[in-house]
Coordinates of C-alpha atoms in Angstrom, one line a residue:
X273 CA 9.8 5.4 -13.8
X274 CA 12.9 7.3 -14.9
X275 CA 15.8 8.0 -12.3
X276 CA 18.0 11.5 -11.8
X277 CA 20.2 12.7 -9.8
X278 CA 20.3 15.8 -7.9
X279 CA 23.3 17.4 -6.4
X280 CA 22.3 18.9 -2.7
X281 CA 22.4 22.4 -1.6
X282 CA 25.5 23.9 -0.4
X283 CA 29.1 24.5 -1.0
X284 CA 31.6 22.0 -1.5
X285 CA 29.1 18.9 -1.4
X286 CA 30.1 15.7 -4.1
X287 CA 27.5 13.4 -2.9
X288 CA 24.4 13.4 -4.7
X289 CA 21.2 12.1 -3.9
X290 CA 18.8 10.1 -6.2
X291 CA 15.8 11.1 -7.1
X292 CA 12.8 9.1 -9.0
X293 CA 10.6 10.2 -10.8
X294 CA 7.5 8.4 -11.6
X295 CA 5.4 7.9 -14.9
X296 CA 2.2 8.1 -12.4
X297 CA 0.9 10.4 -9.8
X298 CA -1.4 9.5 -6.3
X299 CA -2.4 12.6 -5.6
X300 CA -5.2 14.2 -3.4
X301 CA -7.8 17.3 -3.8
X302 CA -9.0 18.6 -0.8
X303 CA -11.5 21.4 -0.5
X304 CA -9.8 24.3 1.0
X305 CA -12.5 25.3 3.9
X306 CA -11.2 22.4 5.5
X307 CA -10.2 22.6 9.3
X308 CA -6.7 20.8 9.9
X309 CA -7.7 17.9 11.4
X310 CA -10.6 17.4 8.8
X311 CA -7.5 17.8 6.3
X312 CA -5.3 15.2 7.8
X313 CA -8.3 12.6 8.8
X314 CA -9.7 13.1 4.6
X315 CA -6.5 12.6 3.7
X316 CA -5.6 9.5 5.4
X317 CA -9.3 8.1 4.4
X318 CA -8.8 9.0 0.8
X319 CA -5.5 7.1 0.3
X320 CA -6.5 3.9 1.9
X321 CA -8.4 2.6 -0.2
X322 CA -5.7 2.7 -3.2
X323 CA -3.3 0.3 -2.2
X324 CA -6.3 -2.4 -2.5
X325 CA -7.3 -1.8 -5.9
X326 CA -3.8 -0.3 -7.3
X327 CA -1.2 -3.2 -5.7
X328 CA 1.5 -2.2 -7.9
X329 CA 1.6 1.3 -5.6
X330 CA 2.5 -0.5 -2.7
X331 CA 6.3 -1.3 -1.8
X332 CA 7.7 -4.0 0.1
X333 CA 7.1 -4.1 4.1
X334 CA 9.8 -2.6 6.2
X335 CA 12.4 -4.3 8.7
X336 CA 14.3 -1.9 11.1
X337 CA 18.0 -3.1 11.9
X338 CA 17.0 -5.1 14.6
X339 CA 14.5 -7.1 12.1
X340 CA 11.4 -5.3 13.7
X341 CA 8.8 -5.5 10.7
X342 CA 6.8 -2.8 9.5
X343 CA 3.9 -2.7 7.1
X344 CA 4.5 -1.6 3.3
X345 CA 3.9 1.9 2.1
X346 CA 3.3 3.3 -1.3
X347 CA 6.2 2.9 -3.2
X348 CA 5.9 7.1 -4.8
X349 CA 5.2 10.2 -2.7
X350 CA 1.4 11.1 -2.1
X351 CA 1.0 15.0 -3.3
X352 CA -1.7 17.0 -1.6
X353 CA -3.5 19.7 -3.5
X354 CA -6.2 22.2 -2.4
X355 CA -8.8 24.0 -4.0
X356 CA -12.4 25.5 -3.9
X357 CA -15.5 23.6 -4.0
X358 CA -15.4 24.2 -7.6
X359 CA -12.0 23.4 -8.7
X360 CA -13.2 19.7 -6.4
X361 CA -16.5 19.2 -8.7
X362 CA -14.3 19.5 -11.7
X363 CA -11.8 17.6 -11.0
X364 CA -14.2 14.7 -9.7
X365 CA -15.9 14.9 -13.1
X366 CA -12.7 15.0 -14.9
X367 CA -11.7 11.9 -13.2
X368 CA -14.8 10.1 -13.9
X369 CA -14.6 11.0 -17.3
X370 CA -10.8 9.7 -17.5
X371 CA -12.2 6.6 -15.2
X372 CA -9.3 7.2 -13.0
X373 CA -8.9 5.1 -10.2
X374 CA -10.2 7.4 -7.2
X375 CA -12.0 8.0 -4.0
X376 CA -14.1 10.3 -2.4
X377 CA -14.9 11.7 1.0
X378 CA -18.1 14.0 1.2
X379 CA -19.0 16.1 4.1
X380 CA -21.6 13.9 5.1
X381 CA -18.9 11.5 6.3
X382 CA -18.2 13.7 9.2
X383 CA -21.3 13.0 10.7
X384 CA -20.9 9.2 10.6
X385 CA -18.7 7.0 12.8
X386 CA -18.3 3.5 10.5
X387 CA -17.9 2.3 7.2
X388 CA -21.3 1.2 6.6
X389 CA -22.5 4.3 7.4
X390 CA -19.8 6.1 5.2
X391 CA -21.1 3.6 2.5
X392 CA -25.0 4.2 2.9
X393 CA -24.0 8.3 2.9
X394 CA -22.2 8.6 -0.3
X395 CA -24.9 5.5 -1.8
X396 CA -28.1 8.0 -0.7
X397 CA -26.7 11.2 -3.2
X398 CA -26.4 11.1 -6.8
X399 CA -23.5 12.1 -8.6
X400 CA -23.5 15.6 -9.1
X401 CA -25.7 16.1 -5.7
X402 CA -22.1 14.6 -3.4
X403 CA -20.8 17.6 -1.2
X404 CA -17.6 16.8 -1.9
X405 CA -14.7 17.8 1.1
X406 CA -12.0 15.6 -0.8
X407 CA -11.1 13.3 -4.1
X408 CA -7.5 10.7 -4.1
X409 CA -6.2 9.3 -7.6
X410 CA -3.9 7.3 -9.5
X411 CA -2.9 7.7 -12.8
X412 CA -0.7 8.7 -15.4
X413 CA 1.2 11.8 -14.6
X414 CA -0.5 14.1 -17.2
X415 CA -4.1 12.5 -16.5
X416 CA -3.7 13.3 -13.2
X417 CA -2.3 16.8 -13.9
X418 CA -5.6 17.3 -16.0
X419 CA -7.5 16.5 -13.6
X420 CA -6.3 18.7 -11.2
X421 CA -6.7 21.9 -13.3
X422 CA -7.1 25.0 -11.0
X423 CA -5.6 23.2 -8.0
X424 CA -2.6 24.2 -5.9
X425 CA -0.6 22.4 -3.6
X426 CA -1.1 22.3 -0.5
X427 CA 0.8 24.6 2.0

């Protein structure tokens, strides 16, 4: 993790702000037919599962100033790219082939409503046959940026 420091927009401003920036990258691929809400549910889906098999991207929990806790949250920004099916079935076998921490949502998850069912979906398709609507990662900075290859951020 290296630290610099960024002065802020506008005229006679002396503060500056700190900035990190982080040796790895969470990121997330999402297949750019998606509606909104499909974009914001894959999303949140995706990213769960990281904290449990990554600890070290999770922070410490969060106490307001009136010691109300809050639960932890990943310690480095999430980044949100987009792209076609395509650009998705690349970067998922990229990944693999990096062995990249990483998760996947496929279409048929739509259609369930638990996480057995999610489970028994993505278990019934082989490899290459998952529709996939959405891939998370962790991983080195320029791994990651590999992998994502043909991807944009998202708007």
């Amino acid at each position: 993790m290296q630290t610099t420091y960024k002065t802020p927009p506008g005229p006679g401003r002396q503060s500056r702000c700190m900035s990190t920036r982080f040796d790895t990258k969470i990121a997330v691929l999402l297949r750019e037919d998606l509606e909104p809400w499909q974009r914001l549910n894959v999303t949140a889906f995706l990213v769960s599962g990281l904290g449990t098999q990554v600890p070290e991207v999770v922070g410490e929990p969060y106490e307001d100033a009136d010691g109300v806790p809050y639960l932890p949250m990943f310690r480095q920004p999430v980044l949100v790219f987009q792209g076609t099916k395509e650009v998705l079935g690349a970067a998922h076998a990229r990944a693999l082939s990096r062995a990249l921490p990483r998760a996947v949502f496929t279409s048929d998850l739509f259609a369930t409503g638990h996480d057995e069912a999610n489970r028994a979906a993505v278990r019934s398709v082989g490899t290459a046959g998952l529709d996939l609507v959405g891939l998370s990662l962790h991983g080195p900075r320029n791994a990651v940026d590999k992998v994502l290859k043909g991807a944009r951020m998202h708007p």
